[in-house]
CSV table of C-alpha atoms in Angstrom, one decimal:
chain,number,residue,atom,x,y,z
A,1425,UNK,CA,66.9,98.0,87.9
A,1426,UNK,CA,70.6,97.9,88.3
A,1427,UNK,CA,73.2,98.5,91.0
A,1428,UNK,CA,75.8,101.1,90.2
A,1429,UNK,CA,78.6,99.1,90.0
A,1430,UNK,CA,76.9,96.0,88.5
A,1431,UNK,CA,77.2,92.9,90.8
A,1432,UNK,CA,75.0,90.2,89.6
A,1433,UNK,CA,75.4,88.9,93.8
A,1434,UNK,CA,73.2,92.3,94.7
A,1435,UNK,CA,70.5,93.6,93.8
A,1436,UNK,CA,68.9,97.3,93.5
A,1437,UNK,CA,66.2,97.5,96.5
A,1438,UNK,CA,65.2,95.9,99.6
A,1439,UNK,CA,62.6,94.5,101.5
A,1440,UNK,CA,62.8,97.8,103.2
A,1441,UNK,CA,61.9,100.1,99.9
A,1442,UNK,CA,58.7,97.5,99.3
A,1443,UNK,CA,57.5,98.2,102.7
A,1444,UNK,CA,57.7,101.8,102.1
A,1445,UNK,CA,55.5,101.5,99.7
A,1446,UNK,CA,52.9,99.2,100.9
A,1447,UNK,CA,53.0,102.1,103.7
A,1448,UNK,CA,52.6,105.4,101.5
A,1449,UNK,CA,49.2,107.0,101.1
A,1450,UNK,CA,47.9,108.6,98.8
A,1451,UNK,CA,48.2,112.5,100.0
A,1452,UNK,CA,51.7,111.8,100.5
A,1453,UNK,CA,53.2,113.7,97.9
A,1454,UNK,CA,55.4,115.8,96.2
A,1455,UNK,CA,58.2,113.4,98.1
A,1456,UNK,CA,61.5,114.1,98.9
A,1457,UNK,CA,64.1,111.5,98.4
A,1458,UNK,CA,66.5,110.7,100.5
A,1459,UNK,CA,69.8,108.6,99.8
A,1460,UNK,CA,68.0,106.1,97.4
A,1461,UNK,CA,70.8,104.3,96.7
A,1462,UNK,CA,70.6,103.1,93.4
A,1463,UNK,CA,67.6,104.9,92.0
A,1464,UNK,CA,64.3,102.8,92.4
A,1465,UNK,CA,62.0,104.4,94.7
A,1466,UNK,CA,62.7,107.0,92.4
A,1467,UNK,CA,61.5,104.6,89.1
A,1468,UNK,CA,59.0,103.4,91.6
A,1469,UNK,CA,57.7,106.6,92.4
A,1470,UNK,CA,58.2,108.6,89.2
A,1471,UNK,CA,55.2,111.3,88.8
A,1472,UNK,CA,54.9,111.8,92.7
A,1473,UNK,CA,59.0,112.6,93.4
A,1474,UNK,CA,60.3,116.0,93.3
A,1475,UNK,CA,63.8,115.8,94.1
A,1476,UNK,CA,66.2,113.1,94.7
A,1477,UNK,CA,69.0,114.2,97.9
A,1478,UNK,CA,72.2,112.0,98.1
A,1479,UNK,CA,75.5,112.2,99.1
A,1480,UNK,CA,76.8,109.9,96.3
A,1481,UNK,CA,78.1,109.9,92.7
A,1482,UNK,CA,77.5,106.3,92.4
A,1483,UNK,CA,73.9,106.2,93.2
A,1484,UNK,CA,72.8,109.4,90.8
A,1485,UNK,CA,74.5,107.9,88.0
A,1486,UNK,CA,72.9,104.0,88.7
A,1487,UNK,CA,69.2,106.6,89.2
A,1488,UNK,CA,70.1,108.2,85.8
A,1489,UNK,CA,70.4,105.0,84.3
A,1490,UNK,CA,68.0,103.4,85.7
A,1491,UNK,CA,65.5,106.0,84.8
A,1492,UNK,CA,66.2,105.6,81.0
A,1493,UNK,CA,66.5,102.2,81.7
A,1494,UNK,CA,62.2,102.4,82.8
A,1495,UNK,CA,61.5,105.6,80.3
A,1496,UNK,CA,61.4,107.0,84.1
A,1497,UNK,CA,61.0,110.8,84.7
A,1498,UNK,CA,64.4,111.9,86.4
A,1499,UNK,CA,63.4,114.2,89.5
A,1500,UNK,CA,65.9,117.3,90.4
A,1501,UNK,CA,68.7,116.1,91.4
A,1502,UNK,CA,70.0,117.8,95.1
A,1503,UNK,CA,73.9,116.7,96.6
A,1504,UNK,CA,74.1,116.4,100.0
A,1505,UNK,CA,76.2,119.9,100.1
A,1506,UNK,CA,72.8,121.9,98.7
A,1507,UNK,CA,70.3,123.4,100.3
A,1508,UNK,CA,67.1,121.4,100.6
A,1509,UNK,CA,64.0,123.4,99.7
A,1510,UNK,CA,61.9,124.8,102.7
A,1511,UNK,CA,57.9,124.2,103.3
A,1512,UNK,CA,58.5,120.1,102.8
A,1513,UNK,CA,55.5,118.2,103.4
A,1514,UNK,CA,57.2,114.5,102.8
A,1515,UNK,CA,60.6,113.4,102.9
A,1516,UNK,CA,61.4,109.3,102.6
A,1517,UNK,CA,64.8,108.7,104.2
A,1518,UNK,CA,66.9,105.0,103.8
A,1519,UNK,CA,68.7,105.0,106.4
A,1520,UNK,CA,72.5,105.0,106.1
A,1521,UNK,CA,75.1,102.7,107.7
A,1522,UNK,CA,76.8,105.9,109.0
A,1523,UNK,CA,74.9,107.5,112.3
A,1524,UNK,CA,76.4,110.9,111.8
A,1525,UNK,CA,75.5,111.7,108.1
A,1526,UNK,CA,71.7,110.3,109.2
A,1527,UNK,CA,71.9,112.6,112.1
A,1528,UNK,CA,72.2,115.7,110.3
A,1529,UNK,CA,70.6,114.5,107.5
A,1530,UNK,CA,67.2,114.4,109.2
A,1531,UNK,CA,68.3,118.2,110.9
A,1532,UNK,CA,68.0,119.3,107.9
A,1533,UNK,CA,64.9,117.9,107.0
A,1534,UNK,CA,63.4,118.7,110.9
A,1535,UNK,CA,64.4,122.0,110.1
A,1536,UNK,CA,62.9,122.2,106.5
A,1537,UNK,CA,59.4,120.0,107.2
A,1538,UNK,CA,55.9,122.0,108.0
A,1539,UNK,CA,54.2,121.8,111.2
A,1540,UNK,CA,52.0,118.7,109.8
A,1541,UNK,CA,55.2,117.4,107.1
A,1542,UNK,CA,56.7,114.0,108.3
A,1543,UNK,CA,59.1,111.9,107.5
A,1544,UNK,CA,59.6,108.1,106.9
A,1545,UNK,CA,62.8,106.1,107.4
A,1546,UNK,CA,63.2,103.0,106.3
A,1547,UNK,CA,65.7,100.0,106.6
A,1548,UNK,CA,66.3,96.5,107.5
A,1549,UNK,CA,65.7,96.1,111.2
A,1550,UNK,CA,69.9,94.3,111.3
A,1551,UNK,CA,70.9,98.0,110.4
A,1552,UNK,CA,68.6,99.9,112.6
A,1553,UNK,CA,71.4,100.5,115.0
A,1554,UNK,CA,70.6,102.2,118.7
A,1555,UNK,CA,72.6,105.0,117.5
A,1556,UNK,CA,69.6,105.2,114.6
A,1557,UNK,CA,67.1,105.4,117.3
A,1558,UNK,CA,68.5,107.7,119.3
A,1559,UNK,CA,68.5,110.2,116.3
A,1560,UNK,CA,65.0,109.5,115.3
A,1561,UNK,CA,63.9,110.6,118.7
A,1562,UNK,CA,66.3,112.8,119.3
A,1563,UNK,CA,64.7,115.4,115.8
A,1564,UNK,CA,61.0,114.1,116.2
A,1565,UNK,CA,58.9,113.8,118.9
A,1566,UNK,CA,56.6,111.4,117.7
A,1567,UNK,CA,58.1,107.9,116.1
A,1568,UNK,CA,55.7,105.4,115.0
A,1569,UNK,CA,57.8,102.4,114.1
A,1570,UNK,CA,55.1,100.1,112.7
A,1571,UNK,CA,55.2,96.5,112.3
A,1572,UNK,CA,58.6,95.1,111.1
A,1573,UNK,CA,57.7,93.0,107.9
A,1574,UNK,CA,60.6,90.3,106.2
A,1575,UNK,CA,63.0,91.8,108.4
A,1576,UNK,CA,62.6,95.3,107.2
A,1577,UNK,CA,61.2,98.7,109.0
A,1578,UNK,CA,59.2,101.3,108.4
A,1579,UNK,CA,59.3,104.3,110.8
A,1580,UNK,CA,57.1,107.5,110.4
A,1581,UNK,CA,58.3,110.3,111.6
A,1582,UNK,CA,56.4,113.4,112.2
A,1583,UNK,CA,56.5,116.4,114.7
A,1584,UNK,CA,60.1,117.7,113.9
A,1585,UNK,CA,61.9,119.0,117.0
A,1586,UNK,CA,65.0,122.0,116.9
A,1587,UNK,CA,68.0,120.8,119.0
A,1588,UNK,CA,71.9,120.9,118.6
A,1589,UNK,CA,73.0,120.1,114.8
A,1590,UNK,CA,75.7,117.1,114.0
A,1591,UNK,CA,79.3,119.4,113.7
A,1592,UNK,CA,82.5,118.7,111.6
A,1593,UNK,CA,85.0,116.3,113.6
A,1594,UNK,CA,88.6,117.5,113.9
A,1595,UNK,CA,91.6,114.9,114.2
A,1596,UNK,CA,95.6,115.0,113.1
A,1597,UNK,CA,98.1,112.8,112.3
A,1598,UNK,CA,101.0,111.9,114.2
A,1599,UNK,CA,102.8,115.3,112.3
A,1600,UNK,CA,100.1,117.4,112.4
A,1601,UNK,CA,98.1,116.9,109.3
A,1602,UNK,CA,94.9,118.8,110.5
A,1603,UNK,CA,91.9,116.9,109.1
A,1604,UNK,CA,88.0,117.8,109.1
A,1605,UNK,CA,85.4,115.2,108.1
A,1606,UNK,CA,82.3,116.5,107.4
A,1607,UNK,CA,79.2,113.7,108.7
A,1608,UNK,CA,79.2,110.7,107.1
A,1609,UNK,CA,82.7,111.1,105.6
A,1610,UNK,CA,84.7,107.7,106.0
A,1611,UNK,CA,86.8,107.4,109.5
A,1612,UNK,CA,85.8,111.1,110.9
A,1613,UNK,CA,86.7,110.9,114.4
A,1614,UNK,CA,90.4,109.7,114.0
A,1615,UNK,CA,92.6,109.0,111.1
A,1616,UNK,CA,92.1,105.6,109.2
A,1617,UNK,CA,94.1,103.1,110.4
A,1618,UNK,CA,94.7,101.6,106.5
A,1619,UNK,CA,95.4,105.2,105.9
A,1620,UNK,CA,98.1,105.5,108.9
A,1621,UNK,CA,99.7,102.3,107.6
A,1622,UNK,CA,100.3,104.2,104.5
A,1623,UNK,CA,101.6,106.8,105.5
A,1624,UNK,CA,104.3,105.1,106.7
A,1625,UNK,CA,105.4,104.3,103.5
A,1626,UNK,CA,105.3,108.2,101.7
A,1627,UNK,CA,108.7,108.3,102.3
A,1628,UNK,CA,109.3,106.1,99.4
A,1629,UNK,CA,106.6,106.6,96.9
A,1630,UNK,CA,107.9,107.9,93.9
A,1631,UNK,CA,108.7,111.9,93.8
A,1632,UNK,CA,106.6,113.4,90.9
A,1633,UNK,CA,104.9,116.8,90.3
A,1634,UNK,CA,101.1,115.7,89.5
A,1635,UNK,CA,99.6,112.8,91.9
A,1636,UNK,CA,95.8,110.9,91.6
A,1637,UNK,CA,93.9,110.5,95.1
A,1638,UNK,CA,91.7,108.0,94.3
A,1639,UNK,CA,88.7,108.1,96.7
A,1640,UNK,CA,90.4,110.7,98.8
A,1641,UNK,CA,88.2,111.1,101.7
A,1642,UNK,CA,88.6,113.8,103.7
A,1643,UNK,CA,92.3,114.0,102.2
A,1644,UNK,CA,94.8,112.6,104.1
A,1645,UNK,CA,97.2,110.7,101.6
A,1646,UNK,CA,96.7,114.2,99.1
A,1647,UNK,CA,97.8,116.1,101.6
A,1648,UNK,CA,100.4,114.1,103.2
A,1649,UNK,CA,101.7,114.2,99.8
A,1650,UNK,CA,102.0,117.5,99.6
A,1651,UNK,CA,103.2,118.1,102.8
A,1652,UNK,CA,106.1,116.3,101.6
A,1653,UNK,CA,106.5,117.1,98.2
A,1654,UNK,CA,106.0,121.7,98.0
A,1655,UNK,CA,106.9,121.1,94.0
A,1656,UNK,CA,103.6,119.2,93.9
A,1657,UNK,CA,100.3,119.4,92.4
A,1658,UNK,CA,97.4,116.7,93.5
A,1659,UNK,CA,93.9,115.6,92.3
A,1660,UNK,CA,91.4,114.3,95.0
A,1661,UNK,CA,88.1,112.3,93.7
A,1662,UNK,CA,85.6,110.7,95.7
A,1663,UNK,CA,81.6,109.7,95.4
A,1664,UNK,CA,80.9,111.2,98.3
A,1665,UNK,CA,80.1,114.8,98.7
A,1666,UNK,CA,80.5,115.0,102.1
A,1667,UNK,CA,84.4,113.7,101.5
A,1668,UNK,CA,84.8,116.1,98.7
A,1669,UNK,CA,83.6,118.9,101.5
A,1670,UNK,CA,86.0,117.7,103.8
A,1671,UNK,CA,89.0,117.6,102.0
A,1672,UNK,CA,88.1,120.8,100.9
A,1673,UNK,CA,88.2,122.1,104.5
A,1674,UNK,CA,91.6,119.7,105.4
A,1675,UNK,CA,93.2,121.4,102.3
A,1676,UNK,CA,92.5,125.0,103.8
A,1677,UNK,CA,93.2,124.0,107.1
A,1678,UNK,CA,96.8,122.7,106.1
A,1679,UNK,CA,97.3,126.0,103.7
A,1680,UNK,CA,97.2,123.4,101.0
A,1681,UNK,CA,94.1,124.8,98.3
A,1682,UNK,CA,95.9,125.5,96.0
A,1683,UNK,CA,97.7,122.9,95.5
A,1684,UNK,CA,94.6,119.8,95.3
A,1685,UNK,CA,91.8,119.7,92.9
A,1686,UNK,CA,89.0,118.1,94.1
A,1687,UNK,CA,86.1,116.1,92.0
A,1688,UNK,CA,82.8,114.6,93.3
A,1689,UNK,CA,82.4,111.7,90.6
A,1690,UNK,CA,81.8,108.0,90.2
A,1691,UNK,CA,85.8,107.4,90.0
A,1692,UNK,CA,87.1,108.1,86.7
A,1693,UNK,CA,84.2,107.6,85.0
A,1694,UNK,CA,83.7,111.0,81.9
A,1695,UNK,CA,87.3,112.4,83.5
A,1696,UNK,CA,89.9,113.0,80.8
A,1697,UNK,CA,92.6,112.4,82.6
A,1698,UNK,CA,95.6,110.9,81.1
A,1699,UNK,CA,99.4,110.5,81.8
A,1700,UNK,CA,98.8,110.4,85.8
A,1701,UNK,CA,102.9,109.4,87.2
A,1702,UNK,CA,101.3,109.2,90.8
A,1703,UNK,CA,98.0,107.1,92.1
A,1704,UNK,CA,96.6,107.0,95.5
A,1705,UNK,CA,94.1,104.5,97.3
A,1706,UNK,CA,92.6,103.6,99.7
A,1707,UNK,CA,89.5,101.6,97.9
A,1708,UNK,CA,87.1,100.8,99.9
A,1709,UNK,CA,85.3,96.9,100.7
A,1710,UNK,CA,81.2,98.4,100.9
A,1711,UNK,CA,78.9,100.3,99.9
A,1712,UNK,CA,77.0,101.5,102.5
A,1713,UNK,CA,76.1,98.3,104.5
A,1714,UNK,CA,76.9,96.1,101.6
A,1715,UNK,CA,79.8,94.7,101.2
A,1716,UNK,CA,81.5,94.0,97.7
A,1717,UNK,CA,84.7,94.0,95.6
A,1718,UNK,CA,83.2,95.6,92.9
A,1719,UNK,CA,83.9,99.2,93.5
A,1720,UNK,CA,87.9,98.6,94.2
A,1721,UNK,CA,88.1,96.3,91.0
A,1722,UNK,CA,86.9,99.6,89.6
A,1723,UNK,CA,89.2,101.9,90.7
A,1724,UNK,CA,92.2,99.6,89.9
A,1725,UNK,CA,90.8,98.9,86.2
A,1726,UNK,CA,90.4,102.6,85.9
A,1727,UNK,CA,93.6,103.4,87.3
A,1728,UNK,CA,95.5,101.8,85.1
A,1729,UNK,CA,93.9,103.6,82.6
A,1730,UNK,CA,95.0,107.2,83.2
A,1731,UNK,CA,98.7,106.2,84.1
A,1732,UNK,CA,101.5,107.3,82.4
A,1733,UNK,CA,104.3,105.0,80.5
A,1734,UNK,CA,106.2,104.5,84.0
A,1735,UNK,CA,103.0,105.4,86.0
A,1736,UNK,CA,103.0,103.4,89.6
A,1737,UNK,CA,99.1,102.7,91.4
A,1738,UNK,CA,100.0,102.4,95.3
A,1739,UNK,CA,97.1,100.6,97.4
A,1740,UNK,CA,96.8,100.0,100.8
A,1741,UNK,CA,94.5,97.4,101.9
A,1742,UNK,CA,92.9,94.7,104.3
A,1743,UNK,CA,95.2,91.7,104.1
A,1744,UNK,CA,93.0,89.1,103.4
A,1745,UNK,CA,90.6,90.8,100.7
A,1746,UNK,CA,93.5,90.1,98.7
A,1747,UNK,CA,94.2,93.1,96.6
A,1748,UNK,CA,97.1,91.8,94.6
A,1749,UNK,CA,95.4,89.5,93.1
A,1750,UNK,CA,93.2,91.9,91.3
A,1751,UNK,CA,96.2,94.2,90.6
A,1752,UNK,CA,98.2,91.5,88.6
A,1753,UNK,CA,95.0,91.3,85.9
A,1754,UNK,CA,96.0,94.9,85.2
A,1755,UNK,CA,99.4,95.0,85.7
A,1756,UNK,CA,102.7,93.5,84.9
A,1757,UNK,CA,104.7,93.9,87.8
A,1758,UNK,CA,103.3,93.7,91.8
A,1759,UNK,CA,104.8,94.5,94.7
A,1760,UNK,CA,104.5,94.0,98.3
A,1761,UNK,CA,106.2,97.6,99.8
A,1762,UNK,CA,105.0,97.0,103.6
A,1763,UNK,CA,103.5,94.7,105.4
A,1764,UNK,CA,101.3,95.0,108.9
A,1765,UNK,CA,99.1,92.4,111.0
A,1766,UNK,CA,96.0,93.6,109.2
A,1767,UNK,CA,97.0,96.0,106.5
A,1768,UNK,CA,99.2,95.5,102.6
A,1769,UNK,CA,100.5,98.4,101.2
A,1770,UNK,CA,101.2,97.4,97.6
A,1771,UNK,CA,102.6,99.3,94.3
A,1772,UNK,CA,101.7,98.2,90.9
A,1773,UNK,CA,103.2,99.3,87.6
A,1774,UNK,CA,103.7,97.9,84.0
A,1775,UNK,CA,100.0,98.1,82.4
A,1776,UNK,CA,98.8,95.0,80.4
A,1777,UNK,CA,97.6,96.2,77.0
């Protein structure tokens, strides 16, 4: 089993996965797996899994690679924005970091379970917040937490309730850009402070006819560029299906749908993009609950590979992450464009061969 991106410091499963496997009964079959981050449960349960529901393109890539590596059957893949089947009898959900995403997913499951159906919610105890606990009580009348093992917990949820579903969040920037964020989208309640710090530099960005927003989230960077440059078009890529749905809704709200192409994908993997004049990026430094710099490294590396001859990568990040050193691995020229007490905006050009 291996994570995507590969990370020698982190493994592709945890004690919560192991606890779930010990809790399942022989009657638990026709399983729906939710948020199976790297396919570890799909491989372990193999023939008992009928469908696999996930928001992440990275998780899907990991599932496909790990199933092939272990010669396991690939279950039916369902993106988070696709409809779930009805009459579910048993679902297993790895509790995500986002409470809003978890609440929304529980609602989707609760409305599709049979009256005797059940959900196993699993996670490490330190990651099961009061918000997660509240969401479980909101959607299910019976919550059986069982005994914690190796600091992991597996909660059995039964008797679903019909309550009001979580809705998309609406926010806006100071200059009036409307942002719509579906449950689980990064910085849903208000614009991300790092992105706002980046926007202060947008009057210094190169004027180009095509821009790539790598890790676009709800579209704040790409849409802000399009509003300032009426001749330009943009491509937004994100590994989260909820983020892509958010960016699509935001583009529509701002009348920019015809100028923004959106792609749900793990970075630039298997995409044929070349000669891009400008890449914008606000890279993540965590993968759900795990802190990691491998995703940012992959995004920087892939951006360098698709830039045109005079293309530039502009990136915002927390100052302490030291992205300028990573950029220097792939670019000859790296400049600080803006310095903030918490954030730094960097521009890189002249790709190393």
